[in-house]
Amino acid sequence: MATDILGYAGKRVVVMGCYSGTGEACARQLVALGAQVHGADIRLSPVEGLASFTTVDLKDPASIAAGVTSIGGEVDCLFNVSGLPQTFPGEDVITVNFLGIRLWTETWLPHIRQGGAIVTVSSLAGMRYLMRQELLKEFMDLTDFAEARAWYTANAERAGDSYGLSKEAINTWTQQLGPGLMARNIRINCTMPSPIDTPMLGEFRKIAGDAVLGAFSKAKGRPSSPLEQALPLILLCSDAASFISGACLPVDAGLSGGLYTGVLNMEQMLADAAAG
């Protein structure tokens, strides 16, 4: 087996969402691993050593198309790390977190080399996706941004939290694309993080409160760091994960496994977190 089992040296990769947090940490590590890293975000990235940086607004299909054209060429890996919390309007949350990511990825697909890989950051907020496939199909069948935003406005009560809906859609989309992309020898996966210690955590706190964030951080006793979430993304797009595709990987220190099997009880966890 080769010494460099990750195999990033010389590869051409794109990191959408490299301004801060997990995306910034991901881009820094990829640069250190010898990849040619092209960054994209709505705000300028502080990461040194990027091969290029392109401003892209995931709410705007024209900006997405222009961003792909600006970077140009073929790529080996696509890292989708951008996202908005629920403190933004629900229509913007579903647009950036799912519709924009989907269009960005689909626009890149003809330019991803064989043996390439795609990874997207989802969330534990999307863990109920398999129970909501009928509703998700209604939403996901809409490819036009305006139509999808109008659907969410009309169905907000039934659809529930915009952030959760967007992440359920990411999980579903990842698994839907897995078999077809494998015919081109391209892999696609996503991660489902528990709370991450980034500036966005404060925005989630405004919506969910300390008790909920404390419960979802209980398995490890703290939120994860951006690097602890970036490294699994790097693993999933690496040569070391060449037989992994269509996976929705929890990166949560065992929390979701405990909940699925009954080892952990969410009601008790919320009560414990509220009690301090």
mmCIF file of C-alpha atoms in Angstrom:
data_model
loop_
_atom_site.group_PDB
_atom_site.id
_atom_site.type_symbol
_atom_site.label_atom_id
_atom_site.label_comp_id
_atom_site.label_asym_id
_atom_site.label_seq_id
_atom_site.Cartn_x
_atom_site.Cartn_y
_atom_site.Cartn_z
ATOM 1 C CA MET A 1 0.000 0.000 0.000
ATOM 2 C CA ALA A 2 1.211 3.508 -0.838
ATOM 3 C CA THR A 3 2.585 5.609 1.999
ATOM 4 C CA ASP A 4 0.251 8.484 1.123
ATOM 5 C CA ILE A 5 -3.006 6.627 1.638
ATOM 6 C CA LEU A 6 -5.105 9.798 1.358
ATOM 7 C CA GLY A 7 -3.664 10.609 -2.060
ATOM 8 C CA TYR A 8 -4.290 14.349 -2.221
ATOM 9 C CA ALA A 9 -0.880 15.433 -3.485
ATOM 10 C CA GLY A 10 -1.374 17.105 -6.863
ATOM 11 C CA LYS A 11 -5.141 16.671 -6.917
ATOM 12 C CA ARG A 12 -7.351 19.573 -7.957
ATOM 13 C CA VAL A 13 -10.137 20.168 -5.414
ATOM 14 C CA VAL A 14 -12.835 22.767 -4.781
ATOM 15 C CA VAL A 15 -14.012 23.788 -1.299
ATOM 16 C CA MET A 16 -17.320 25.637 -1.233
ATOM 17 C CA GLY A 17 -17.651 27.438 2.095
ATOM 18 C CA CYS A 18 -14.031 28.103 3.101
ATOM 19 C CA TYR A 19 -14.524 31.482 4.790
ATOM 20 C CA SER A 20 -14.683 30.086 8.327
ATOM 21 C CA GLY A 21 -15.413 27.082 10.517
ATOM 22 C CA THR A 22 -15.281 23.565 9.119
ATOM 23 C CA GLY A 23 -14.765 24.709 5.531
ATOM 24 C CA GLU A 24 -11.822 26.899 6.471
ATOM 25 C CA ALA A 25 -10.245 24.048 8.461
ATOM 26 C CA CYS A 26 -10.864 21.666 5.544
ATOM 27 C CA ALA A 27 -9.218 23.992 3.020
ATOM 28 C CA ARG A 28 -6.179 24.544 5.273
ATOM 29 C CA GLN A 29 -5.641 20.813 5.692
ATOM 30 C CA LEU A 30 -6.017 20.131 1.970
ATOM 31 C CA VAL A 31 -3.416 22.792 1.170
ATOM 32 C CA ALA A 32 -1.081 21.144 3.706
ATOM 33 C CA LEU A 33 -1.704 17.753 2.055
ATOM 34 C CA GLY A 34 -0.452 19.078 -1.272
ATOM 35 C CA ALA A 35 -3.741 19.511 -3.084
ATOM 36 C CA GLN A 36 -4.406 22.360 -5.482
ATOM 37 C CA VAL A 37 -7.273 23.970 -3.584
ATOM 38 C CA HIS A 38 -9.764 26.316 -5.236
ATOM 39 C CA GLY A 39 -11.944 28.069 -2.687
ATOM 40 C CA ALA A 40 -15.432 29.519 -3.077
ATOM 41 C CA ASP A 41 -17.681 31.384 -0.658
ATOM 42 C CA ILE A 42 -19.787 34.508 -0.411
ATOM 43 C CA ARG A 43 -17.037 36.064 1.737
ATOM 44 C CA LEU A 44 -13.298 36.095 1.099
ATOM 45 C CA SER A 45 -11.442 33.158 2.654
ATOM 46 C CA PRO A 46 -8.474 33.792 4.989
ATOM 47 C CA VAL A 47 -6.812 30.500 3.979
ATOM 48 C CA GLU A 48 -3.304 30.997 2.624
ATOM 49 C CA GLY A 49 -2.062 28.917 -0.272
ATOM 50 C CA LEU A 50 -5.321 28.659 -2.211
ATOM 51 C CA ALA A 51 -4.826 28.213 -5.944
ATOM 52 C CA SER A 52 -7.775 30.572 -6.450
ATOM 53 C CA PHE A 53 -10.737 32.084 -4.657
ATOM 54 C CA THR A 54 -14.096 32.809 -6.270
ATOM 55 C CA THR A 55 -17.014 34.688 -4.752
ATOM 56 C CA VAL A 56 -20.221 32.657 -5.147
ATOM 57 C CA ASP A 57 -23.723 33.338 -3.817
ATOM 58 C CA LEU A 58 -25.545 30.008 -3.515
ATOM 59 C CA LYS A 59 -28.893 31.818 -3.584
ATOM 60 C CA ASP A 60 -28.215 32.931 -7.165
ATOM 61 C CA PRO A 61 -28.101 30.409 -10.036
ATOM 62 C CA ALA A 62 -26.215 32.909 -12.221
ATOM 63 C CA SER A 63 -23.536 33.311 -9.551
ATOM 64 C CA ILE A 64 -23.234 29.537 -9.277
ATOM 65 C CA ALA A 65 -22.762 29.131 -13.021
ATOM 66 C CA ALA A 66 -20.251 31.978 -13.127
ATOM 67 C CA GLY A 67 -18.317 30.463 -10.226
ATOM 68 C CA VAL A 68 -17.903 27.113 -11.937
ATOM 69 C CA THR A 69 -16.825 28.858 -15.142
ATOM 70 C CA SER A 70 -14.361 31.067 -13.265
ATOM 71 C CA ILE A 71 -12.606 28.118 -11.604
ATOM 72 C CA GLY A 72 -12.851 26.088 -14.796
ATOM 73 C CA GLY A 73 -11.146 22.870 -15.782
ATOM 74 C CA GLU A 74 -11.563 19.386 -14.346
ATOM 75 C CA VAL A 75 -11.496 18.608 -10.638
ATOM 76 C CA ASP A 76 -10.942 15.524 -8.525
ATOM 77 C CA CYS A 77 -12.937 16.385 -5.414
ATOM 78 C CA LEU A 78 -15.784 18.676 -4.454
ATOM 79 C CA PHE A 79 -16.245 19.697 -0.808
ATOM 80 C CA ASN A 80 -19.634 21.292 -0.045
ATOM 81 C CA VAL A 81 -19.401 22.966 3.364
ATOM 82 C CA SER A 82 -21.594 26.093 3.055
ATOM 83 C CA GLY A 83 -24.737 26.497 5.113
ATOM 84 C CA LEU A 84 -27.073 28.931 6.872
ATOM 85 C CA PRO A 85 -28.677 28.524 10.325
ATOM 86 C CA GLN A 86 -32.355 29.075 11.111
ATOM 87 C CA THR A 87 -31.779 32.701 12.106
ATOM 88 C CA PHE A 88 -31.987 33.475 8.369
ATOM 89 C CA PRO A 89 -35.309 33.443 6.488
ATOM 90 C CA GLY A 90 -36.486 29.887 5.893
ATOM 91 C CA GLU A 91 -36.548 30.338 2.123
ATOM 92 C CA ASP A 92 -32.879 31.388 2.182
ATOM 93 C CA VAL A 93 -31.955 28.454 4.416
ATOM 94 C CA ILE A 94 -33.423 25.855 2.057
ATOM 95 C CA THR A 95 -31.918 27.642 -0.935
ATOM 96 C CA VAL A 96 -28.341 27.851 0.336
ATOM 97 C CA ASN A 97 -28.280 24.562 2.238
ATOM 98 C CA PHE A 98 -29.837 22.371 -0.438
ATOM 99 C CA LEU A 99 -30.958 23.997 -3.692
ATOM 100 C CA GLY A 100 -27.730 25.949 -4.179
ATOM 101 C CA ILE A 101 -25.512 23.051 -3.146
ATOM 102 C CA ARG A 102 -27.378 20.727 -5.498
ATOM 103 C CA LEU A 103 -27.084 23.107 -8.463
ATOM 104 C CA TRP A 104 -23.412 23.837 -7.691
ATOM 105 C CA THR A 105 -22.671 20.108 -7.618
ATOM 106 C CA GLU A 106 -24.710 19.293 -10.735
ATOM 107 C CA THR A 107 -22.936 22.071 -12.628
ATOM 108 C CA TRP A 108 -19.580 20.581 -11.635
ATOM 109 C CA LEU A 109 -20.506 16.956 -12.389
ATOM 110 C CA PRO A 110 -19.439 16.952 -16.063
ATOM 111 C CA HIS A 111 -16.036 18.244 -14.942
ATOM 112 C CA ILE A 112 -15.330 15.748 -12.142
ATOM 113 C CA ARG A 113 -12.710 13.206 -13.185
ATOM 114 C CA GLN A 114 -13.237 9.467 -12.961
ATOM 115 C CA GLY A 115 -12.183 8.315 -9.515
ATOM 116 C CA GLY A 116 -13.345 11.644 -8.102
ATOM 117 C CA ALA A 117 -15.493 12.263 -5.064
ATOM 118 C CA ILE A 118 -18.056 14.642 -3.586
ATOM 119 C CA VAL A 119 -18.769 15.243 0.082
ATOM 120 C CA THR A 120 -21.362 17.533 1.661
ATOM 121 C CA VAL A 121 -21.867 18.645 5.245
ATOM 122 C CA SER A 122 -25.348 17.708 6.422
ATOM 123 C CA SER A 123 -26.351 17.607 10.107
ATOM 124 C CA LEU A 124 -27.880 15.461 12.814
ATOM 125 C CA ALA A 125 -30.875 17.758 12.270
ATOM 126 C CA GLY A 126 -31.489 15.679 9.136
ATOM 127 C CA MET A 127 -31.486 12.296 10.845
ATOM 128 C CA ARG A 128 -35.249 11.752 10.307
ATOM 129 C CA TYR A 129 -34.921 11.819 6.521
ATOM 130 C CA LEU A 130 -35.945 8.208 5.945
ATOM 131 C CA MET A 131 -39.254 8.846 7.720
ATOM 132 C CA ARG A 132 -40.088 11.868 5.541
ATOM 133 C CA GLN A 133 -39.456 10.634 2.027
ATOM 134 C CA GLU A 134 -42.927 11.475 0.680
ATOM 135 C CA LEU A 135 -42.688 15.111 1.762
ATOM 136 C CA LEU A 136 -39.052 15.356 0.682
ATOM 137 C CA LYS A 137 -39.954 14.130 -2.806
ATOM 138 C CA GLU A 138 -42.438 16.993 -3.172
ATOM 139 C CA PHE A 139 -39.748 19.491 -2.257
ATOM 140 C CA MET A 140 -36.832 17.894 -4.070
ATOM 141 C CA ASP A 141 -38.718 17.447 -7.355
ATOM 142 C CA LEU A 142 -38.694 21.248 -7.656
ATOM 143 C CA THR A 143 -35.458 22.286 -9.358
ATOM 144 C CA ASP A 144 -36.373 25.931 -9.942
ATOM 145 C CA PHE A 145 -35.273 28.101 -7.013
ATOM 146 C CA ALA A 146 -38.357 30.333 -7.078
ATOM 147 C CA GLU A 147 -40.754 27.371 -7.222
ATOM 148 C CA ALA A 148 -38.988 25.578 -4.381
ATOM 149 C CA ARG A 149 -38.978 28.709 -2.222
ATOM 150 C CA ALA A 150 -42.695 29.206 -2.903
ATOM 151 C CA TRP A 151 -43.350 25.564 -1.976
ATOM 152 C CA TYR A 152 -41.618 26.053 1.362
ATOM 153 C CA THR A 153 -43.612 29.214 2.096
ATOM 154 C CA ALA A 154 -46.864 27.398 1.345
ATOM 155 C CA ASN A 155 -45.886 24.253 3.274
ATOM 156 C CA ALA A 156 -43.778 25.674 6.124
ATOM 157 C CA GLU A 157 -45.955 24.251 8.896
ATOM 158 C CA ARG A 158 -45.994 20.760 7.395
ATOM 159 C CA ALA A 159 -42.331 20.889 6.345
ATOM 160 C CA GLY A 160 -41.153 22.083 9.750
ATOM 161 C CA ASP A 161 -37.799 23.617 10.540
ATOM 162 C CA SER A 162 -36.141 24.889 7.354
ATOM 163 C CA TYR A 163 -32.673 23.814 8.494
ATOM 164 C CA GLY A 164 -33.822 20.274 9.280
ATOM 165 C CA LEU A 165 -35.654 20.032 5.957
ATOM 166 C CA SER A 166 -32.581 21.164 4.027
ATOM 167 C CA LYS A 167 -30.380 18.594 5.741
ATOM 168 C CA GLU A 168 -32.929 15.799 5.249
ATOM 169 C CA ALA A 169 -32.843 16.703 1.566
ATOM 170 C CA ILE A 170 -29.024 16.565 1.496
ATOM 171 C CA ASN A 171 -29.065 13.086 3.043
ATOM 172 C CA THR A 172 -31.695 11.848 0.594
ATOM 173 C CA TRP A 173 -29.974 13.405 -2.428
ATOM 174 C CA THR A 174 -26.621 11.891 -1.422
ATOM 175 C CA GLN A 175 -28.066 8.400 -1.310
ATOM 176 C CA GLN A 176 -30.123 8.862 -4.477
ATOM 177 C CA LEU A 177 -27.052 9.871 -6.498
ATOM 178 C CA GLY A 178 -24.730 7.180 -5.149
ATOM 179 C CA PRO A 179 -25.507 4.292 -7.546
ATOM 180 C CA GLY A 180 -25.666 6.385 -10.714
ATOM 181 C CA LEU A 181 -22.435 8.242 -10.047
ATOM 182 C CA MET A 182 -20.631 4.993 -9.326
ATOM 183 C CA ALA A 183 -21.151 4.086 -12.980
ATOM 184 C CA ARG A 184 -18.729 6.944 -13.698
ATOM 185 C CA ASN A 185 -16.473 5.892 -10.816
ATOM 186 C CA ILE A 186 -17.429 9.003 -8.824
ATOM 187 C CA ARG A 187 -18.330 8.722 -5.164
ATOM 188 C CA ILE A 188 -20.689 10.922 -3.124
ATOM 189 C CA ASN A 189 -21.097 11.020 0.651
ATOM 190 C CA CYS A 190 -22.152 13.381 3.404
ATOM 191 C CA THR A 191 -21.451 13.869 7.097
ATOM 192 C CA MET A 192 -23.954 14.530 9.877
ATOM 193 C CA PRO A 193 -22.171 16.578 12.546
ATOM 194 C CA SER A 194 -23.262 17.225 16.102
ATOM 195 C CA PRO A 195 -22.777 20.860 17.309
ATOM 196 C CA ILE A 196 -19.498 22.448 16.185
ATOM 197 C CA ASP A 197 -17.609 25.170 18.042
ATOM 198 C CA THR A 198 -17.800 27.832 15.338
ATOM 199 C CA PRO A 199 -19.358 31.316 15.227
ATOM 200 C CA MET A 200 -22.508 29.695 13.820
ATOM 201 C CA LEU A 201 -23.016 27.864 17.125
ATOM 202 C CA GLY A 202 -24.191 31.138 18.654
ATOM 203 C CA GLU A 203 -26.845 31.417 15.946
ATOM 204 C CA PHE A 204 -28.079 27.898 16.667
ATOM 205 C CA ARG A 205 -28.189 28.781 20.380
ATOM 206 C CA LYS A 206 -30.631 31.609 19.624
ATOM 207 C CA ILE A 207 -33.034 29.094 18.082
ATOM 208 C CA ALA A 208 -32.474 25.862 19.999
ATOM 209 C CA GLY A 209 -31.294 27.095 23.387
ATOM 210 C CA ASP A 210 -28.563 25.819 25.663
ATOM 211 C CA ALA A 211 -30.469 22.704 26.749
ATOM 212 C CA VAL A 212 -30.835 21.310 23.216
ATOM 213 C CA LEU A 213 -27.246 22.114 22.235
ATOM 214 C CA GLY A 214 -26.049 20.604 25.507
ATOM 215 C CA ALA A 215 -28.012 17.419 24.847
ATOM 216 C CA PHE A 216 -26.628 17.069 21.314
ATOM 217 C CA SER A 217 -23.107 17.570 22.671
ATOM 218 C CA LYS A 218 -23.576 15.096 25.525
ATOM 219 C CA ALA A 219 -21.770 12.087 24.045
ATOM 220 C CA LYS A 220 -18.394 13.827 24.210
ATOM 221 C CA GLY A 221 -19.339 16.453 26.772
ATOM 222 C CA ARG A 222 -18.532 19.336 24.408
ATOM 223 C CA PRO A 223 -19.087 20.520 20.845
ATOM 224 C CA SER A 224 -16.675 19.231 18.220
ATOM 225 C CA SER A 225 -13.967 21.458 16.802
ATOM 226 C CA PRO A 226 -13.979 22.528 13.140
ATOM 227 C CA LEU A 227 -10.941 20.317 12.527
ATOM 228 C CA GLU A 228 -12.694 17.287 14.041
ATOM 229 C CA GLN A 229 -15.405 17.754 11.411
ATOM 230 C CA ALA A 230 -13.054 18.663 8.557
ATOM 231 C CA LEU A 231 -10.906 15.540 8.799
ATOM 232 C CA PRO A 232 -13.802 13.102 8.158
ATOM 233 C CA LEU A 233 -14.686 15.133 5.048
ATOM 234 C CA ILE A 234 -11.108 14.787 3.860
ATOM 235 C CA LEU A 235 -11.175 11.056 4.590
ATOM 236 C CA LEU A 236 -14.405 10.499 2.642
ATOM 237 C CA CYS A 237 -13.014 12.139 -0.510
ATOM 238 C CA SER A 238 -9.624 10.444 -0.196
ATOM 239 C CA ASP A 239 -8.194 7.356 -1.876
ATOM 240 C CA ALA A 240 -8.521 5.603 1.488
ATOM 241 C CA ALA A 241 -12.329 5.694 1.132
ATOM 242 C CA SER A 242 -12.440 4.396 -2.444
ATOM 243 C CA PHE A 243 -15.247 1.895 -1.689
ATOM 244 C CA ILE A 244 -17.462 4.255 0.336
ATOM 245 C CA SER A 245 -20.341 5.971 -1.451
ATOM 246 C CA GLY A 246 -23.898 6.958 -0.588
ATOM 247 C CA ALA A 247 -23.030 7.170 3.108
ATOM 248 C CA CYS A 248 -24.558 9.635 5.567
ATOM 249 C CA LEU A 249 -21.871 9.464 8.224
ATOM 250 C CA PRO A 250 -22.690 10.721 11.753
ATOM 251 C CA VAL A 251 -19.722 12.620 13.182
ATOM 252 C CA ASP A 252 -21.104 13.001 16.671
ATOM 253 C CA ALA A 253 -18.987 10.954 19.121
ATOM 254 C CA GLY A 254 -21.590 8.160 19.130
ATOM 255 C CA LEU A 255 -24.663 10.264 19.938
ATOM 256 C CA SER A 256 -26.915 9.098 17.111
ATOM 257 C CA GLY A 257 -25.984 5.452 17.632
ATOM 258 C CA GLY A 258 -26.942 5.765 21.274
ATOM 259 C CA LEU A 259 -30.277 7.337 20.373
ATOM 260 C CA TYR A 260 -31.066 4.761 17.672
ATOM 261 C CA THR A 261 -30.417 1.845 19.996
ATOM 262 C CA GLY A 262 -31.990 3.313 23.122
ATOM 263 C CA VAL A 263 -28.721 3.519 25.050
ATOM 264 C CA LEU A 264 -29.322 7.278 25.220
ATOM 265 C CA ASN A 265 -32.688 8.919 25.893
ATOM 266 C CA MET A 266 -33.240 12.359 24.387
ATOM 267 C CA GLU A 267 -35.884 13.426 26.907
ATOM 268 C CA GLN A 268 -33.576 12.585 29.798
ATOM 269 C CA MET A 269 -30.653 14.262 28.077
ATOM 270 C CA LEU A 270 -32.644 17.465 27.588
ATOM 271 C CA ALA A 271 -33.725 17.390 31.235
ATOM 272 C CA ASP A 272 -30.155 16.855 32.400
ATOM 273 C CA ALA A 273 -28.883 19.665 30.173
ATOM 274 C CA ALA A 274 -31.594 22.044 31.419
ATOM 275 C CA ALA A 275 -30.679 21.213 35.016
ATOM 276 C CA GLY A 276 -27.074 22.160 34.275
#
